Amino acid sequence: MEIATALWCFVGFAFGGLVFVAYKLGLLYQLCHKVSPFRSPRHGGESVAEVLRAHGVKFVFTLVGGHISPILVACEKLGIRIVDTRHEATAVFAADAVARLSGTVGVAVVTAGPGLTNTVTAVKNAQMAESPLLLLGGAAATLLQGRGALQDIDQMSLFKPLCKFCASVRSVKDIAITVRKALAIAQSGTPGPVFIEFPIDTLYPFHLVSKEFGVKNPPKGIMGKVVTWYLHNHLKNLFAGAWETRDVSPLPVHIPQATDNQVQKCIELVSRAKKPVILLGSQATLPPTPADDIRAALESLGIPCFLGGMSRGMLGRNSPLHIRQNRRDALKDADLVLLAGTVCDFRLSYGRVLNRRSKIIAVNRDKTQLLKNSDMFWKPTVAIQGDAGSFLLRLSKGLKGHKCPEDWPQSLKAGDVTKEKANRGKADEKTDRHLNPLSVLHRVDELMADDSIIVADGGDFVGSAAYIMRPRGPLRWLDPGAFGTLGVGGGFALGAKLCRPESEVQWLWRQRHPHWSRRRGQAG
């Protein structure tokens, strides 16, 4: 009896082990799902293109490479415009601009290895600017990774610190759900870049991949048969169930919101304030709240506003509520400061410019940015991890009928006028050899069309442009963001013109002095 029991246990364990091995080798999945017909022209790039089209993607930016060509071919067939650039970083910068201006995810597709490493600065810039960006990259074939294949490096380790989500596709059937998931994550919470790696054998048709898997001179005997069977089985796992119907529609996007209690507390604080100010950051321009609705909410509140990043232009060209100068002095006098997507980093002197006696309301989707340096130089009265745009709408609705005391924005506007007269005097100063850059900026601003989009590229020059140039409306200003990257202009201008073909794009940058450049071995 004991022997029989032991025998049955052994059989059970053996059977369970065989089932587990069959599962790991994909044999069970192959029993239920068909492998692609040998001569089928279908390929993984089609699955990528179908998902992108379902998500409203209109442009894909690239520098063409063999690893990712099937994606580009399929996108073009489905009506998605392929925009080829001269450098991979430019492709990502252009996708970043599309993301900021369109409210959708910007998409860049680049080849493996050096193609991807060329994008690192641009992806980091998108991460710090909180731009929803999808980077699709090629990779060595699944069985050749780590074996010294052409352009094969550990791409996942490179991009994990830069992206909200990283994935490596291991079979054709996984393409659609992986791309859908990445697009949802890029837009959820705090937007940012996501990365998907596509080994070359997941993108090309079955018959082409099978040629590469074939062993010309397999070892003789049992080892040769095992190797041949393993390669053949791996190929079938790549394509099993590849063309079954799959959902390509967008997944839900999660956007954090302030609670009713938090909004009510802020309504009470604002209603008691005599000298409130709002500092608006790029996050206030993010979907789902339309920029025009936010502008109406700000005008209803009547609170003077300082605008930064993508929020520049939110109040138009000459709003009495838009204060452009003397921000430090205004913050010292303010009794309430609302940081709507604005971060206490170097741009606010790490929070040291805030008056410790002021009530401070901070709203940000990212908890880390929400409380940046709050343990050192400042402390929020109310800290809300939520969407700044929808919060402003709810605040305005709760304060309907309430207006900020008019003498406060009027006094700040008077200071604005005085400071801008002084700046104009600097612009009128004559120079011995070169153009006065302030004069150039004033002149461009005077001649600029109302529908123009301003692309500001380059260090201190961006700061000067921000004080002088006046975007005529919301989402008409592009600058690098918190990373301060130089060289974004070409890609940003390209993306902006594609998004708004009817608009002028004013690309502002300062060329380096040729003598300075030669001394440092750089191009002028």
XYZ file of C-alpha atoms in Angstrom, residues 41-478:
438
model
C 3.275 39.059 -44.977
C 1.964 40.300 -41.609
C 4.461 41.650 -39.080
C 4.639 43.129 -35.582
C 4.908 46.694 -36.867
C 1.241 46.457 -37.873
C 0.191 45.838 -34.273
C 2.122 48.916 -33.139
C 0.546 51.083 -35.834
C -2.995 49.890 -35.055
C -2.656 50.883 -31.398
C -1.147 54.276 -32.237
C -3.954 55.059 -34.689
C -6.586 54.045 -32.114
C -5.011 56.536 -29.677
C -5.188 59.438 -32.119
C -1.460 59.618 -32.862
C -0.938 61.703 -36.004
C 2.865 61.970 -36.181
C 5.762 59.619 -35.575
C 9.238 61.155 -35.456
C 12.244 59.038 -36.340
C 15.654 58.581 -37.824
C 15.104 55.514 -39.979
C 16.925 52.305 -39.080
C 16.563 48.676 -40.065
C 15.592 47.471 -36.605
C 12.390 49.540 -36.540
C 11.474 49.908 -40.230
C 8.340 47.675 -39.980
C 6.797 50.107 -37.478
C 7.335 53.024 -39.834
C 6.004 51.169 -42.884
C 2.846 50.104 -41.052
C 2.221 53.580 -39.593
C 2.489 55.186 -43.014
C -0.003 52.689 -44.467
C -2.521 53.615 -41.745
C -2.189 57.337 -42.400
C 0.160 58.258 -39.556
C 2.675 60.747 -40.862
C 6.320 59.687 -40.605
C 8.664 62.617 -39.998
C 12.326 61.759 -40.527
C 14.952 63.861 -38.734
C 18.723 64.206 -38.918
C 19.318 63.140 -35.314
C 17.474 60.943 -32.827
C 17.476 63.655 -30.154
C 15.651 65.965 -32.568
C 13.019 63.283 -33.100
C 12.377 63.101 -29.351
C 12.347 66.898 -28.971
C 9.762 67.109 -31.768
C 7.622 64.422 -30.100
C 7.925 66.346 -26.814
C 6.605 69.514 -28.490
C 3.650 67.609 -29.968
C 2.835 66.191 -26.532
C 2.826 69.640 -24.929
C 0.784 71.369 -27.627
C -1.705 68.659 -28.548
C -2.576 67.074 -25.211
C -1.790 63.627 -26.650
C 1.287 61.433 -26.343
C 4.238 62.349 -28.556
C 5.842 59.358 -30.295
C 9.445 58.832 -31.400
C 10.821 55.660 -32.990
C 14.574 55.051 -33.174
C 16.867 52.168 -33.977
C 18.821 50.036 -31.506
C 22.040 50.822 -29.663
C 23.472 54.218 -30.666
C 20.096 55.269 -32.002
C 18.680 54.955 -28.498
C 21.696 56.319 -26.638
C 21.463 59.458 -28.781
C 18.046 60.165 -27.230
C 19.082 60.120 -23.561
C 19.318 63.911 -23.079
C 16.019 64.510 -24.871
C 14.234 61.812 -22.843
C 15.605 63.248 -19.588
C 14.401 66.683 -20.689
C 10.907 65.266 -21.292
C 10.975 63.575 -17.883
C 11.788 66.837 -16.072
C 9.292 68.781 -18.205
C 6.613 66.145 -17.421
C 5.796 65.517 -21.079
C 3.871 62.341 -22.019
C 6.220 60.730 -24.512
C 6.397 57.246 -26.028
C 9.850 56.139 -27.166
C 9.938 52.976 -29.289
C 13.353 51.445 -29.852
C 14.766 48.553 -31.772
C 16.902 45.835 -30.202
C 18.915 42.760 -31.082
C 16.984 39.542 -31.685
C 15.624 37.865 -28.556
C 18.093 34.951 -28.640
C 21.105 37.143 -29.450
C 20.822 39.712 -26.674
C 23.897 39.718 -24.476
C 25.856 37.681 -27.041
C 27.609 40.520 -28.857
C 25.077 41.183 -31.617
C 25.225 44.374 -33.683
C 24.207 47.441 -31.625
C 23.308 45.263 -28.631
C 23.520 46.914 -25.204
C 21.477 46.734 -22.004
C 18.956 49.345 -23.089
C 16.490 48.647 -20.302
C 18.959 49.582 -17.551
C 19.740 52.779 -19.425
C 16.138 53.979 -19.617
C 14.634 52.736 -16.352
C 15.892 55.813 -14.411
C 14.485 58.121 -17.127
C 11.068 56.627 -17.807
C 7.884 55.888 -15.867
C 7.586 52.525 -17.595
C 9.984 50.298 -19.524
C 9.192 47.034 -21.273
C 10.869 44.636 -23.667
C 8.455 42.838 -25.998
C 9.160 39.098 -26.108
C 6.476 37.901 -28.546
C 4.289 39.412 -31.249
C 1.075 38.730 -29.307
C 2.268 41.011 -26.478
C 2.765 44.085 -28.670
C -0.746 45.577 -28.529
C -1.277 45.329 -24.775
C 2.251 46.579 -24.039
C 1.840 49.681 -26.223
C -1.645 50.381 -24.782
C -0.309 50.088 -21.248
C 2.651 52.357 -21.984
C 0.430 55.058 -23.515
C -1.879 55.036 -20.473
C 1.026 55.242 -18.018
C 2.611 58.113 -19.964
C -0.526 60.211 -19.366
C -1.514 59.035 -15.881
C -0.531 60.736 -12.635
C 2.429 62.948 -13.411
C 2.936 62.628 -17.192
C 6.318 61.532 -18.454
C 8.237 59.413 -20.956
C 7.806 55.647 -21.375
C 9.997 53.231 -23.332
C 9.334 49.979 -25.194
C 12.105 47.854 -26.669
C 11.296 45.751 -29.741
C 13.746 42.946 -30.558
C 14.045 42.810 -34.320
C 12.500 39.312 -34.538
C 9.228 40.603 -33.012
C 8.728 43.102 -35.840
C 9.474 41.245 -39.091
C 7.300 38.582 -40.832
C 7.517 34.914 -39.856
C 9.231 33.712 -43.034
C 12.015 36.300 -42.768
C 12.636 35.608 -39.100
C 12.641 31.858 -39.681
C 15.536 32.230 -42.153
C 17.611 33.910 -39.460
C 16.767 31.161 -36.952
C 17.817 28.375 -39.247
C 21.064 26.575 -38.362
C 23.083 25.928 -41.539
C 25.378 23.288 -40.050
C 23.755 21.956 -36.881
C 25.812 19.670 -34.625
C 25.387 15.984 -35.399
C 23.626 13.558 -33.165
C 21.240 14.233 -30.320
C 22.690 17.695 -29.559
C 22.017 18.875 -33.098
C 18.430 17.717 -32.871
C 17.939 19.426 -29.504
C 19.343 22.732 -30.813
C 17.210 22.586 -33.952
C 14.077 21.764 -31.947
C 14.763 24.553 -29.436
C 15.183 27.193 -32.149
C 12.071 25.978 -33.960
C 10.053 26.041 -30.720
C 11.301 29.543 -29.860
C 10.217 30.739 -33.294
C 6.733 29.298 -32.809
C 6.470 30.978 -29.402
C 7.342 34.316 -31.003
C 4.414 34.070 -33.420
C 1.839 31.890 -31.630
C -1.456 33.782 -31.424
C 0.134 36.783 -33.126
C -2.821 37.776 -35.292
C -5.744 37.010 -33.013
C -8.133 39.943 -32.600
C -7.075 42.172 -29.720
C -8.420 45.350 -28.174
C -6.395 48.384 -29.270
C -8.547 51.102 -27.670
C -7.113 53.433 -24.999
C -6.909 52.201 -21.424
C -8.247 54.456 -18.634
C -5.939 57.300 -17.615
C -5.669 58.056 -13.888
C -5.492 61.738 -12.932
C -5.222 62.556 -9.195
C -7.756 65.077 -7.880
C -8.050 67.219 -4.764
C -10.610 66.068 -2.213
C -13.700 68.142 -1.434
C -12.333 68.882 2.045
C -9.049 70.155 0.608
C -10.834 72.404 -1.869
C -13.119 73.770 0.852
C -10.167 74.567 3.109
C -8.479 76.437 0.249
C -11.688 78.367 -0.490
C -11.704 79.589 3.104
C -8.025 80.588 2.987
C -8.381 82.507 -0.290
C -11.564 84.269 0.838
C -9.687 85.747 3.834
C -6.585 86.794 1.884
C -5.935 90.461 1.132
C -2.813 90.022 -0.970
C -2.970 86.623 -2.713
C -0.850 85.613 -5.700
C -0.936 82.581 -7.995
C 2.184 81.003 -9.476
C 1.091 78.922 -12.445
C 3.348 76.165 -13.819
C 3.253 73.903 -16.850
C 1.094 71.301 -15.093
C -1.858 73.696 -15.207
C -1.990 73.245 -18.994
C -2.319 69.453 -18.907
C -5.478 67.639 -20.009
C -8.280 67.136 -19.250
C -9.053 70.781 -18.357
C -9.160 73.075 -21.444
C -6.843 76.078 -21.241
C -9.708 78.474 -21.999
C -11.619 77.184 -18.960
C -8.591 77.772 -16.739
C -8.236 81.287 -18.097
C -11.892 81.992 -17.276
C -11.380 80.633 -13.759
C -8.337 82.860 -13.178
C -10.201 85.922 -14.419
C -13.112 85.076 -12.145
C -10.804 84.856 -9.132
C -9.172 88.187 -9.970
C -5.915 87.149 -8.283
C -2.644 88.437 -9.800
C -0.725 85.650 -11.530
C 2.876 84.887 -12.366
C 3.046 82.462 -15.302
C 5.877 80.010 -15.933
C 6.707 77.271 -18.410
C 3.874 76.199 -20.683
C 1.395 78.398 -18.795
C 2.891 81.531 -20.349
C 0.244 83.142 -22.524
C -2.588 81.689 -20.423
C -4.018 85.183 -19.805
C -3.293 86.655 -23.230
C -0.969 89.505 -24.081
C -2.063 92.390 -21.832
C -4.127 90.995 -18.964
C -4.290 93.215 -15.855
C -3.870 90.043 -13.796
C -0.674 88.904 -15.480
C 2.338 90.194 -13.523
C 5.670 89.663 -15.272
C 8.198 91.545 -13.122
C 9.278 91.899 -9.474
C 8.128 88.440 -8.456
C 10.442 88.280 -5.443
C 9.027 91.516 -4.021
C 5.452 90.390 -4.628
C 6.063 87.126 -2.779
C 7.476 88.994 0.204
C 4.306 91.108 0.465
C 1.791 88.349 -0.302
C -0.292 86.921 2.532
C -1.293 83.859 0.443
C 0.582 82.059 -2.323
C -1.003 79.399 -4.526
C 1.587 77.170 -6.213
C -0.453 75.646 -9.035
C 1.958 73.158 -10.575
C 4.934 75.332 -9.612
C 7.877 73.648 -7.870
C 10.137 75.120 -5.187
C 13.370 74.282 -6.980
C 16.085 76.641 -8.246
C 13.446 78.733 -10.024
C 12.015 79.792 -6.655
C 15.364 79.734 -4.877
C 14.355 76.373 -3.351
C 11.462 78.054 -1.546
C 13.496 80.781 0.150
C 11.648 83.536 -1.739
C 8.381 82.593 -0.012
C 7.331 84.642 3.001
C 7.215 82.399 6.079
C 4.190 84.336 7.312
C 2.246 83.650 4.105
C -0.354 80.940 3.825
C 0.853 78.590 1.103
C -1.341 76.284 -0.974
C 0.629 73.825 -3.100
C -1.018 71.702 -5.805
C 0.981 69.200 -7.836
C 0.376 65.769 -9.360
C 3.793 64.566 -8.189
C 4.206 64.160 -4.420
C 7.979 64.581 -4.613
C 7.690 67.857 -6.528
C 4.781 68.957 -4.342
C 6.979 68.929 -1.222
C 10.336 69.754 -2.822
C 12.571 71.448 -0.191
C 9.619 71.853 2.195
C 11.736 70.394 4.988
C 14.300 73.179 4.606
C 13.084 76.595 3.460
C 9.284 76.606 3.345
C 6.231 74.733 4.575
C 2.850 74.401 2.832
C -0.315 75.283 4.732
C -2.211 72.902 2.444
C -0.444 70.374 0.204
C -2.617 68.718 -2.448
C -1.441 65.900 -4.667
C -3.786 66.531 -7.559
C -4.377 68.142 -10.930
C -3.775 71.903 -10.845
C -6.124 72.803 -13.725
C -9.238 71.101 -12.362
C -8.405 72.406 -8.876
C -8.471 75.996 -10.154
C -11.894 75.407 -11.705
C -13.290 74.036 -8.443
C -11.712 76.875 -6.458
C -13.221 79.470 -8.787
C -16.640 77.841 -8.551
C -16.472 77.827 -4.749
C -15.452 81.492 -4.685
C -18.078 82.665 -7.163
C -18.906 86.282 -6.380
C -15.700 86.795 -4.399
C -13.030 89.093 -5.832
C -9.486 89.831 -4.772
C -9.147 93.460 -3.502
C -8.492 95.487 -6.676
C -5.759 97.703 -5.218
C -3.443 94.692 -4.829
C -3.181 93.632 -8.525
C -3.173 97.308 -9.512
C -0.137 98.021 -7.328
C 1.719 95.019 -8.736
C 0.838 96.087 -12.286
C 2.205 99.564 -11.595
C 5.484 97.978 -10.542
C 5.380 95.969 -13.758
C 5.128 99.115 -15.869
C 8.038 100.775 -14.062
C 10.313 97.759 -14.419
C 9.461 97.231 -18.084
C 10.263 100.875 -18.854
C 13.683 100.302 -17.329
C 14.126 97.146 -19.397
C 13.135 99.027 -22.516
C 15.836 101.553 -21.731
C 18.389 98.730 -21.709
C 17.043 97.535 -25.045
C 17.566 101.010 -26.528
C 21.234 101.108 -25.549
C 23.582 101.221 -28.532
C 26.203 98.507 -28.957
C 29.576 98.913 -30.648
C 29.707 95.723 -32.702
C 26.851 93.299 -32.129
C 23.090 93.422 -31.950
C 21.500 94.277 -28.626
C 19.614 91.014 -27.879
C 16.979 92.810 -25.776
C 16.265 95.134 -28.676
C 15.895 92.168 -31.019
C 13.424 90.485 -28.652
C 11.332 93.654 -28.317
C 11.246 94.063 -32.094
C 10.206 90.459 -32.723
C 7.491 90.761 -30.085
C 6.087 93.874 -31.774
C 5.976 92.218 -35.219
C 4.811 88.774 -34.126
C 1.433 87.527 -35.388
C -1.274 86.811 -32.840
C -1.271 83.083 -33.591
C 2.514 82.715 -33.283
C 4.150 79.972 -31.239
C 7.383 80.995 -29.523
C 10.203 78.450 -29.241
C 12.886 79.739 -26.850
C 16.167 77.823 -26.927
C 19.290 78.481 -24.943
C 20.249 79.246 -21.356
C 19.995 82.855 -20.176
C 18.491 83.848 -23.515
C 15.330 81.936 -22.561
C 15.092 83.986 -19.365
C 15.409 87.250 -21.292
C 12.785 86.146 -23.800
C 10.397 85.194 -20.990
C 10.515 88.716 -19.585
C 10.044 90.439 -22.952
C 8.110 88.198 -25.341
C 4.334 88.097 -24.840
C 2.589 84.927 -26.066
C -0.847 85.919 -27.363
C -2.675 82.926 -25.920
C -2.312 79.623 -24.052
C -0.080 76.840 -25.374
C 1.917 79.245 -27.520
C 5.235 79.066 -25.656
C 7.842 76.283 -25.669
